[in-house]
Coordinates of C-alpha atoms (C1' of nucleotides) in Angstrom, one line a residue:
Chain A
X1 CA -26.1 -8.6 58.1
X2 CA -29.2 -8.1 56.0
X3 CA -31.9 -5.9 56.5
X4 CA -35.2 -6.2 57.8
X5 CA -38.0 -5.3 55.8
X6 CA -40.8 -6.0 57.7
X7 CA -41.4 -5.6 61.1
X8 CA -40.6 -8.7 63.0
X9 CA -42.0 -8.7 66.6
X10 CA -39.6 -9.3 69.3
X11 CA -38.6 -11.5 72.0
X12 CA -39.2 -10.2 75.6
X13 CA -35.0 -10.6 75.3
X14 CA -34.4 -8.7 72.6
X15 CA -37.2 -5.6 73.6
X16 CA -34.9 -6.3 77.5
X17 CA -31.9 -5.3 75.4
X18 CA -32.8 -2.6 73.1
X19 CA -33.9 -1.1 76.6
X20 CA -30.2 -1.4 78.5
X21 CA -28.8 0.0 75.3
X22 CA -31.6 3.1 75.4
X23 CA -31.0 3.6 79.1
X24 CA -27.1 3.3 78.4
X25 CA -27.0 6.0 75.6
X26 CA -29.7 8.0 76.4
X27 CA -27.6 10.5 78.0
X28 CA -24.3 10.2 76.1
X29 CA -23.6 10.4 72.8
X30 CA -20.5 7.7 72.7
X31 CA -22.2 4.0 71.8
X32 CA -22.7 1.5 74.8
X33 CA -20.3 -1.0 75.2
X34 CA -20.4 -4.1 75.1
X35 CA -19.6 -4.4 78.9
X36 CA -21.5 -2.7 80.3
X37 CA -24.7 -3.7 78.8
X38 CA -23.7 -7.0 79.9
X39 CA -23.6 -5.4 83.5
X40 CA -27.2 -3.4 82.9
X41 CA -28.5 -6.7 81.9
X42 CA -27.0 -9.1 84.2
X43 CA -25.8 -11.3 82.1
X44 CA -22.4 -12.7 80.1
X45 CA -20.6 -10.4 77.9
X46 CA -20.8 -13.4 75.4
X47 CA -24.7 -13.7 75.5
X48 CA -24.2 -10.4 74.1
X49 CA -22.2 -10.6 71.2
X50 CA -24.5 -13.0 69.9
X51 CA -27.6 -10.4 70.6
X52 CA -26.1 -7.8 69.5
X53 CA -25.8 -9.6 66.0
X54 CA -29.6 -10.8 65.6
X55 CA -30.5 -7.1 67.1
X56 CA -28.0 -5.7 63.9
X57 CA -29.2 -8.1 61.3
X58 CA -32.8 -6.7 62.5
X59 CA -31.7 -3.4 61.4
X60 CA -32.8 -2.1 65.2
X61 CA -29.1 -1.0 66.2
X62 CA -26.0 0.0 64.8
X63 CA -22.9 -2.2 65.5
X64 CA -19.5 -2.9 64.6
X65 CA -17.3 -5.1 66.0
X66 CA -14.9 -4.0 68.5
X67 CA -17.0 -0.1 68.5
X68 CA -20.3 -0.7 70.8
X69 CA -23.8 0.0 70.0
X70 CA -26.2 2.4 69.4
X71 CA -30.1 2.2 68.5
X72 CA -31.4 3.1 65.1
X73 CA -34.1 4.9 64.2
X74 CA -36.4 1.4 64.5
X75 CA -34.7 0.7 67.5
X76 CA -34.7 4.2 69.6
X77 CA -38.8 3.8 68.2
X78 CA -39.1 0.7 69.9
X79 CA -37.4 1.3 73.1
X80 CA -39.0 4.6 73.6
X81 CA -42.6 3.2 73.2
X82 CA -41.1 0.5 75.8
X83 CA -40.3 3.1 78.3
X84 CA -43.6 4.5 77.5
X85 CA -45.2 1.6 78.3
X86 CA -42.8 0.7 81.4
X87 CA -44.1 4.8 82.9
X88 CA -47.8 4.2 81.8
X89 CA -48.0 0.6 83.6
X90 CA -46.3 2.8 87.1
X91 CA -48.8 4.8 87.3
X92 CA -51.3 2.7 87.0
X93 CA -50.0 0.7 89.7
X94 CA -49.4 3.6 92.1
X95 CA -52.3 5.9 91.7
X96 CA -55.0 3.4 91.0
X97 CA -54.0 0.3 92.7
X98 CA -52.0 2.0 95.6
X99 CA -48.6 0.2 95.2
X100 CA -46.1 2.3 96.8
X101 CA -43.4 4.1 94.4
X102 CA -40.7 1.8 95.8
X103 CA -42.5 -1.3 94.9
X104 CA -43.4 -0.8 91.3
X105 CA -40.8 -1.6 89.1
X106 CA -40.1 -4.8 89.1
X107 CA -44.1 -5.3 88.1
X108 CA -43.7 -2.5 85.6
X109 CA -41.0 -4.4 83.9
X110 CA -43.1 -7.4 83.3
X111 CA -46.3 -4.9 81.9
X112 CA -44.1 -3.3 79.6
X113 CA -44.0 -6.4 77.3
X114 CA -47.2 -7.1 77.4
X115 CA -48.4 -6.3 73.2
X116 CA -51.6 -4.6 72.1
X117 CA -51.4 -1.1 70.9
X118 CA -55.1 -0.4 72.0
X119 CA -54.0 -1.2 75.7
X120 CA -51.5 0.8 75.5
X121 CA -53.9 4.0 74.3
X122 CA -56.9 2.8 76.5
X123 CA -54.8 3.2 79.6
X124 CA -53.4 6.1 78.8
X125 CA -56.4 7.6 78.8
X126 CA -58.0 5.8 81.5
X127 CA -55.0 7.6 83.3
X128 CA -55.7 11.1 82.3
X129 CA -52.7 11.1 80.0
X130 CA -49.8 11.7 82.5
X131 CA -47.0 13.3 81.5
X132 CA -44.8 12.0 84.4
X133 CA -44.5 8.7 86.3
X134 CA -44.6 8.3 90.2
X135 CA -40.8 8.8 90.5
X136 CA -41.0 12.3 88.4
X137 CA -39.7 10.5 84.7
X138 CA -41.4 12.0 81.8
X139 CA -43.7 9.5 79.9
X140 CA -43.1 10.1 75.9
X141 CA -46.5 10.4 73.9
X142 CA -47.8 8.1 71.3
X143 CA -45.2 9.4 69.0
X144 CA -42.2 9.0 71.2
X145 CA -41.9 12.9 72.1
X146 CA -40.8 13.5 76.0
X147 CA -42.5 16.7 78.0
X148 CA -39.9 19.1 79.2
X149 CA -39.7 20.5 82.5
X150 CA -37.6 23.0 84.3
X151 CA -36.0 21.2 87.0
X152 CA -32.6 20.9 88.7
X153 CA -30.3 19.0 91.4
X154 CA -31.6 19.9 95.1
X155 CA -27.6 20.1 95.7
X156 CA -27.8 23.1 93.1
X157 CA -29.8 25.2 95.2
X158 CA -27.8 28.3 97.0
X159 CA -29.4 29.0 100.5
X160 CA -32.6 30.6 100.7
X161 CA -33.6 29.0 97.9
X162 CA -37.1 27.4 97.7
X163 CA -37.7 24.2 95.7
X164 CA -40.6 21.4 95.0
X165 CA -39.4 17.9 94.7
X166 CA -40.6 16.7 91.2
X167 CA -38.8 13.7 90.5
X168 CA -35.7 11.1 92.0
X169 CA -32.5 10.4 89.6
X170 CA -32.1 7.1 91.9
X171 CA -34.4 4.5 91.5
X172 CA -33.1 1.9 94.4
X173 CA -36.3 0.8 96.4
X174 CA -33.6 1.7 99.6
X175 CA -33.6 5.1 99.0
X176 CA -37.3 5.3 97.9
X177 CA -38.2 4.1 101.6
X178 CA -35.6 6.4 103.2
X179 CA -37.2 9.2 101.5
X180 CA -40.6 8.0 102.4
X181 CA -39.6 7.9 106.0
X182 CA -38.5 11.8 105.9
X183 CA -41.9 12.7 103.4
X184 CA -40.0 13.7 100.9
X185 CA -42.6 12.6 98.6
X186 CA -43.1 14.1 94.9
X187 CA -44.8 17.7 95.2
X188 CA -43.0 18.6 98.9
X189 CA -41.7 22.0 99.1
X190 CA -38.4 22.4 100.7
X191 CA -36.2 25.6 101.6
X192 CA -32.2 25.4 101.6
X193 CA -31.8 26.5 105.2
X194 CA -27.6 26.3 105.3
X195 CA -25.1 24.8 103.2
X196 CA -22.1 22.7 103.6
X197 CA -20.1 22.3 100.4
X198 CA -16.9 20.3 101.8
X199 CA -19.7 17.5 101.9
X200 CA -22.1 18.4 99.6
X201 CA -24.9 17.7 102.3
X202 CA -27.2 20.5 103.2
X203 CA -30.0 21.1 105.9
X204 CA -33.4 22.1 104.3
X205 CA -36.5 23.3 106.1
X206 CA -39.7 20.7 104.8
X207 CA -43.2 23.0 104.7
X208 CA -44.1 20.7 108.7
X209 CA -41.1 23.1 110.0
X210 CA -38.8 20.1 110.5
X211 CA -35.1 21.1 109.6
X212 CA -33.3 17.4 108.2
X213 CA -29.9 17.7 106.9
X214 CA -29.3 15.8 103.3
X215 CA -26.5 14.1 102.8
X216 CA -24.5 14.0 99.4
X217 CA -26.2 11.2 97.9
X218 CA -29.8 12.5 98.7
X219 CA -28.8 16.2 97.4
X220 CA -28.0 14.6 94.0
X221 CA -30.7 12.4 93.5
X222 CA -33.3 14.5 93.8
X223 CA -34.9 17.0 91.4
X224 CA -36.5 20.2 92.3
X225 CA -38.1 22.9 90.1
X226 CA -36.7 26.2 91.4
X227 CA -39.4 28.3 93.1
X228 CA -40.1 32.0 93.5
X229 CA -39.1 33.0 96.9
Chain B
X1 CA -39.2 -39.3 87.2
X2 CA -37.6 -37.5 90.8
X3 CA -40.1 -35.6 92.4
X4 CA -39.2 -31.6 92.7
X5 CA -39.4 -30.4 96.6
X6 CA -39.3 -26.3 95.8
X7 CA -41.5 -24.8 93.8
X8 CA -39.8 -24.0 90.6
X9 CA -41.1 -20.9 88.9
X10 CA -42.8 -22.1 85.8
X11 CA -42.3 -20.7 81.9
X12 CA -44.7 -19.5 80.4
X13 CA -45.0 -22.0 78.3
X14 CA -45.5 -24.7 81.3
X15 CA -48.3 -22.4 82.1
X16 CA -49.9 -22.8 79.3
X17 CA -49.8 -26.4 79.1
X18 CA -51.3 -26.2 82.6
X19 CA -54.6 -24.4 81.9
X20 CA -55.0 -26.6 78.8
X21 CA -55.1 -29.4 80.9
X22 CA -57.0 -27.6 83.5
X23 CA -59.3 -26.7 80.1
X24 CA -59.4 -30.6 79.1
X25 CA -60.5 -31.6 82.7
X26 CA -62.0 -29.2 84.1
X27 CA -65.6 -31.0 83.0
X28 CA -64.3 -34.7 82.7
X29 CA -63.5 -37.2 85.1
X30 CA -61.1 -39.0 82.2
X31 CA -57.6 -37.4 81.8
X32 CA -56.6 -35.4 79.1
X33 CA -55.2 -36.9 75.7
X34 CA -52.0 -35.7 74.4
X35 CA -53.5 -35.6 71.4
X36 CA -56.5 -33.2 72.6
X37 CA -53.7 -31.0 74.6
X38 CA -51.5 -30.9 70.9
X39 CA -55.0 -29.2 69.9
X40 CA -56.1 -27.1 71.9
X41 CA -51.9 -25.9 72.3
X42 CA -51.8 -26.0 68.5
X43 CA -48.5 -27.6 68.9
X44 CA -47.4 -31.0 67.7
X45 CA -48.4 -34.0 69.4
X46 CA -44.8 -35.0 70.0
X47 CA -43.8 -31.6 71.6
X48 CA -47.0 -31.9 74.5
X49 CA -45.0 -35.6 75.0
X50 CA -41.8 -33.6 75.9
X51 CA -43.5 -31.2 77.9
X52 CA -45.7 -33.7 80.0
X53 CA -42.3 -35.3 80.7
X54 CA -40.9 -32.2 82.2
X55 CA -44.9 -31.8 84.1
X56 CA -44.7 -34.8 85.5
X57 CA -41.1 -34.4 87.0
X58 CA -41.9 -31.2 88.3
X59 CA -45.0 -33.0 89.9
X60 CA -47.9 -30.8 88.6
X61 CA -49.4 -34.1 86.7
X62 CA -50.1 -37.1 86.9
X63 CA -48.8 -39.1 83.8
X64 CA -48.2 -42.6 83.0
X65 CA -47.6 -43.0 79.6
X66 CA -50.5 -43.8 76.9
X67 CA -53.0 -42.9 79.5
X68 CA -53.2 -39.1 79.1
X69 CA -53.0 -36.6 82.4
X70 CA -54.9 -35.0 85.2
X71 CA -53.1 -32.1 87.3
X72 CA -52.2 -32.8 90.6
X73 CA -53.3 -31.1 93.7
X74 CA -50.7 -28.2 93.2
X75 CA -51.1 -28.2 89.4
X76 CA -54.5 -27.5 90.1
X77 CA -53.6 -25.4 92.4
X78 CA -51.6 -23.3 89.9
X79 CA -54.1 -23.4 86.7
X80 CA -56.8 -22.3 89.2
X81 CA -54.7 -19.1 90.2
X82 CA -54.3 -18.6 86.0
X83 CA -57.7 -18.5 85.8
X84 CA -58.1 -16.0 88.7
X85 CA -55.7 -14.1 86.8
X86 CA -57.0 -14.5 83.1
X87 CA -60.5 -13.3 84.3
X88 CA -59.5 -10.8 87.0
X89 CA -57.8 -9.0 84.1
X90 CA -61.0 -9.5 81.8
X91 CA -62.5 -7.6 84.3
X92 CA -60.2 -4.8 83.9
X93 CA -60.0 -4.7 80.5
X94 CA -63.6 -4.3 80.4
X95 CA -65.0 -2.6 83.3
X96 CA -62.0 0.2 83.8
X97 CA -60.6 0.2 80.1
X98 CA -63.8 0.1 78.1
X99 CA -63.2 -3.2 75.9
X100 CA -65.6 -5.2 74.3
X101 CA -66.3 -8.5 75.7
X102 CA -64.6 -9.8 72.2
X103 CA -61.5 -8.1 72.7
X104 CA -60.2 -9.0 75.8
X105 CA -59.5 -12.7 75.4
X106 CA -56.1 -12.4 74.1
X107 CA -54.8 -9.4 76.2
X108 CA -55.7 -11.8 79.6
X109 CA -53.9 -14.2 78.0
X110 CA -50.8 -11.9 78.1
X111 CA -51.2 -10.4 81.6
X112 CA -52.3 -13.7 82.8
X113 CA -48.7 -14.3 83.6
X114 CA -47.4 -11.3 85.1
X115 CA -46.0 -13.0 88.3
X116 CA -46.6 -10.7 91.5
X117 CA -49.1 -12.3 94.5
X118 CA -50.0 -8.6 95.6
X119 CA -50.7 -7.0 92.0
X120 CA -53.5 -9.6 91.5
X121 CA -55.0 -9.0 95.4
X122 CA -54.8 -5.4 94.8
X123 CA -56.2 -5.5 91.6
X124 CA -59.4 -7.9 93.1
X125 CA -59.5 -5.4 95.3
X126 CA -59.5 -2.6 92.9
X127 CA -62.1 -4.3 90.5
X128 CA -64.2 -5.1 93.9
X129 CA -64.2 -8.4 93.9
X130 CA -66.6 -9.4 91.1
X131 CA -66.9 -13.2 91.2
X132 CA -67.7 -12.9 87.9
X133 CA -65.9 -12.5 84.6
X134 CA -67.3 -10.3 81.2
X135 CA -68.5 -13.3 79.6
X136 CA -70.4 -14.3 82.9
X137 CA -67.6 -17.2 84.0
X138 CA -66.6 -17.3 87.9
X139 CA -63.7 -16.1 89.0
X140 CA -61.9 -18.1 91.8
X141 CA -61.1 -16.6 94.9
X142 CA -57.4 -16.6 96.7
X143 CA -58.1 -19.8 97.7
X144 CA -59.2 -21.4 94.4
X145 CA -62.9 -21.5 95.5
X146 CA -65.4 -20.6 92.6
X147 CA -68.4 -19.0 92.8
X148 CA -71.7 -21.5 92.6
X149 CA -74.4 -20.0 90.7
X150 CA -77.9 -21.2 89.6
X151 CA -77.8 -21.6 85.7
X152 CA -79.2 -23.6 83.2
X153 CA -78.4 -23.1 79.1
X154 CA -81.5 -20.9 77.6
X155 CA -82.4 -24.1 75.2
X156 CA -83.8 -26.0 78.5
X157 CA -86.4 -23.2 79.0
X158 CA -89.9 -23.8 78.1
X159 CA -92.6 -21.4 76.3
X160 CA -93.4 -18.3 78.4
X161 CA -90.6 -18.9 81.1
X162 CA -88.6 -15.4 81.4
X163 CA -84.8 -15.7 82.4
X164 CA -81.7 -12.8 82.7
X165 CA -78.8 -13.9 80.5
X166 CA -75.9 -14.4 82.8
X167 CA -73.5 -15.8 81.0
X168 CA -71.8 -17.4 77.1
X169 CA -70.9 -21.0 76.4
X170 CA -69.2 -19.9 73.6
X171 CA -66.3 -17.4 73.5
X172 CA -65.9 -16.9 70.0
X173 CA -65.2 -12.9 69.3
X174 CA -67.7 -13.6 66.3
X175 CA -70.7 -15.4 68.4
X176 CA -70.4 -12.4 70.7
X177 CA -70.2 -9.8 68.4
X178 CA -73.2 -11.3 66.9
X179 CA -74.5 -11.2 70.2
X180 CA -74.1 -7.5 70.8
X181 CA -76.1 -6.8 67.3
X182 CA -78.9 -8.1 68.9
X183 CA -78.5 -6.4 72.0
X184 CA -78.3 -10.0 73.8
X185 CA -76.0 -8.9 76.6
X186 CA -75.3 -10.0 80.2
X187 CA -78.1 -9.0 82.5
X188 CA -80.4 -8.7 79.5
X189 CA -84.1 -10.6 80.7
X190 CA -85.9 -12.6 77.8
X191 CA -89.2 -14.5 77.5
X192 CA -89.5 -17.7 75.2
X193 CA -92.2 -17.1 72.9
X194 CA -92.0 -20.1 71.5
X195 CA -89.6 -23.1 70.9
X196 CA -89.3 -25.2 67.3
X197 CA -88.2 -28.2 69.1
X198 CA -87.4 -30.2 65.7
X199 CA -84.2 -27.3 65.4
X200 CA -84.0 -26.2 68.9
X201 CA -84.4 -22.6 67.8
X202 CA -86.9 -20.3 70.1
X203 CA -88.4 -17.3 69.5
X204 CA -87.9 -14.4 72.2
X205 CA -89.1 -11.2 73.5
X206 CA -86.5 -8.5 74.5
X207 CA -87.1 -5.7 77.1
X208 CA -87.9 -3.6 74.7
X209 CA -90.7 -5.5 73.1
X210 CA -88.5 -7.1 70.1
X211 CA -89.4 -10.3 69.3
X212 CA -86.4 -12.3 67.8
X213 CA -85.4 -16.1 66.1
X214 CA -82.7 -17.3 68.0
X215 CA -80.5 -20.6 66.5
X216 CA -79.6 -23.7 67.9
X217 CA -76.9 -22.6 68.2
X218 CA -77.0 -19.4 70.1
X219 CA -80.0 -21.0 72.2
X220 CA -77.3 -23.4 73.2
X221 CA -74.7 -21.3 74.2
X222 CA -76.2 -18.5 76.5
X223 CA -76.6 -19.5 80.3
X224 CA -79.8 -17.8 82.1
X225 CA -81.3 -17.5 85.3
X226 CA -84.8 -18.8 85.2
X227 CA -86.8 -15.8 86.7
X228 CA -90.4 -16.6 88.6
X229 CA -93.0 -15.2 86.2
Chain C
dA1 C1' 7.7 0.1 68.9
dA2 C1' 6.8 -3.5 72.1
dC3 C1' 4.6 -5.1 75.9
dT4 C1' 0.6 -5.6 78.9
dA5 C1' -3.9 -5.2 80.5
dT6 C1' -8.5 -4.9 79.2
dT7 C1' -12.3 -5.5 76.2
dT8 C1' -14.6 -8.0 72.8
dT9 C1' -15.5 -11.7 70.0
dT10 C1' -15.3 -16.5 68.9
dT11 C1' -15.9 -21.2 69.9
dG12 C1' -18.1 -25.0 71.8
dG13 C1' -21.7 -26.5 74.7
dC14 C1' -25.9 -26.3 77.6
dT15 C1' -31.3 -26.0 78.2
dT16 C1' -35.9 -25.0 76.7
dG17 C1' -39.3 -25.7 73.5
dC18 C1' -40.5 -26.7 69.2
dC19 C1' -40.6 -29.7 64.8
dT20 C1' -40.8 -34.1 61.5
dA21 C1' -40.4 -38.9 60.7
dA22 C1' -40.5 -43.3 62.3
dA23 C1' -41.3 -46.8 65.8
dA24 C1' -44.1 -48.6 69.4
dA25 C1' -48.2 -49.2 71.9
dA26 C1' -53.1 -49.2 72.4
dT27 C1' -57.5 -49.6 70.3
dA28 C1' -61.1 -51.3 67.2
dG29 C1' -62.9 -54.3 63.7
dT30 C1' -63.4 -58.6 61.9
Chain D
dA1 C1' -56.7 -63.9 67.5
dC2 C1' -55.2 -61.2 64.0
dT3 C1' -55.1 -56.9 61.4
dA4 C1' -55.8 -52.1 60.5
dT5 C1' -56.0 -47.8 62.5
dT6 C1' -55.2 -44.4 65.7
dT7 C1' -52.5 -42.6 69.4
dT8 C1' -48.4 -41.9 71.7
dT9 C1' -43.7 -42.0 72.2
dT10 C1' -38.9 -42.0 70.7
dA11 C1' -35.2 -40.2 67.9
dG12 C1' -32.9 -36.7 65.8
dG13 C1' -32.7 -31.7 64.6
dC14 C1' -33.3 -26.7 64.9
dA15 C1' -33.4 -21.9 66.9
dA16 C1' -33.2 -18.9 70.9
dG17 C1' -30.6 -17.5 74.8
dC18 C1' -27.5 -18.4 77.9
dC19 C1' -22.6 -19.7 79.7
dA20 C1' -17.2 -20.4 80.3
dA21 C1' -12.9 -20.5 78.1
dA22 C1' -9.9 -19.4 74.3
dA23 C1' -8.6 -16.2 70.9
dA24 C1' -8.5 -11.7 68.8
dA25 C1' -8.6 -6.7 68.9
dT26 C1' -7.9 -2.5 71.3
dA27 C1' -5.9 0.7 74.5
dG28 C1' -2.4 2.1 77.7
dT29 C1' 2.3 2.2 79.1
dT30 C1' 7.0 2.3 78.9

DNA sequence: AACTATTTTTTGGCTTGCCTAAAAAATAGT
DNA sequence: ACTATTTTTTAGGCAAGCCAAAAAATAGTT
């Protein structure tokens, strides 16, 4: 397990990994297991021992056997310029070449490896420096730092309530197309006309006048910023 | 040597050895030696042997061994679409992103392979369908078909013809940096002065009244449209 | 504490793509 | 027609990534 003085440049594998392991530990403070990074990744728990290892003897995570993984300081660098990238390349392909927000991940996940540092910055620009991708995620600056934003579940809104829909926690193209179908695009405003906790779904007026009851699943997948009513 | 019925999905690397072949051919009748393919791959002789193997079986050449290759009709068919891609991306990088004409090379050659039908008809789309590429190459349409234009190298012109630069023989970041110094871009019209036939150097006039010495070399390597005087 | 179920790692093996060294075939020169 | 040279292929190996199956460690239960 030696260290790694110099910076190495990775495999598309090894940048996929340190991503499953930043997606798996970015909210939680336990390391990811084994396991399930082998589920995030689709592949054998076996293929990931031995990553793990070459990732470790890069000095780009922390591991122990038997205790899971967690990114080091190189690591949570790397996979945050990654996600950067992955945000940056989404909006390019929504806003200027008119992909719908359902359609672009898949392409996003190839961009995101491509390397040049002045790409990256050129784009960025040529995008007006967006602060948020197509499905409401926050796109970390140049050095890594993530905008804040006030914003909540729809299903914690009391009735009465207004909100506008700034962002989706569920990715699944499924659900993107069922919310397309209803408009309940980024930037609608919705009111929480009644509702029904034993289910967790809730009927909400949408600015047209149409009243659409939510179920469970679309009340907590959905962010809102809390408005002024 | 069983022929494959589905197409497979080629590597990257595959994909590489198909535009070098494409590269090798493209103006020759004779097939491509393995030995001009190790070169222009900067790979090992033996390892293009192994790959045209795995070519052949996949049936995007034709190879018989000690006689070099030529792509068949559907490994023509994919280089072609490379090339669409490599120079739809130039465009990008240059047109929307601001690059220099000497920059981009090696950034197509990354995005080149991003695999999605519809991002590269959007992005024609996007770019409006140029036809032709920052260094003044065509760029195939979705069918393959190049673009036919009338050009002739600047060398073949005689004393007091006038032509517009459309276009580099060379790519070489350094010929075209050299280029830009003088202000020789595309679209730029010159006049030959006067041609030193015993080194095939001419001497110019610019737009702007400049009269410059142009090499061999450079006379050489810059395509023009002869313009009626 | 002992047993069991689960998780993780190890082991051995596969493919891709590359290498060097050596053999074989083609080409060129006499 | 024979030899020397060049080109190409074969043979044998190596590293990256992947897998299934066996072994080891951990965690949960009694």
């Amino acid at each position: 397990m030696k260290k790694q003085t110099s910076a190495p440049r990775l495999s598309i594998a090894e940048e996929n990994y340190l991503k499953a392991i930043y997606k798996l530990t970015e909210h939680s403070e336990r390391p990811a297991a084994t396991t399930a990074i082998a589920e995030q990744m689709q592949t054998a728990a076996a293929s990931v021992t031995d990553m793990l290892k070459r990732l470790a003897d890069k000095g780009l995570i922390h591991y122990e056997r038997y205790k899971g993984v967690s990114l080091s300081d190189e690591g949570l660098r790397l996979a945050t310029h990654l996600v950067r990238k992955h945000r940056l390349w989404e909006v390019f392909l929504v806003d200027k070449l008119g992909f719908g927000w359902d359609k672009v991940h898949d392409i996003a996940e190839q961009l995101e490896h491509i390397r040049s540092p002045e790409l990256v910055e050129r784009l960025d620009e040529f995008l007006g420096r967006p602060r948020f991708d197509p499905h409401g995620d926050p796109i970390p600056d140049a050095e890594g730092q993530f905008a804040e934003r006030q914003q909540i579940l729809l299903c914690k809104l009391t009735e009465g309530q207004q909100g506008v829909i700034v962002g989706v926690a569920e990715h699944a193209p499924s659900f993107l197309q069922f919310l397309d179908k209803l408009s309940l695009v980024l930037g609608t405003c919705l009111e929480v006309v009644e509702r029904f906790d034993f289910d967790d779904s809730m009927k909400v007026r949408l600015p047209d006048g149409r009243e659409v009851l939510l179920s469970s699943k679309v009340t907590h997948n959905l962010f809102v910023q809390k408005q002024p009513v």
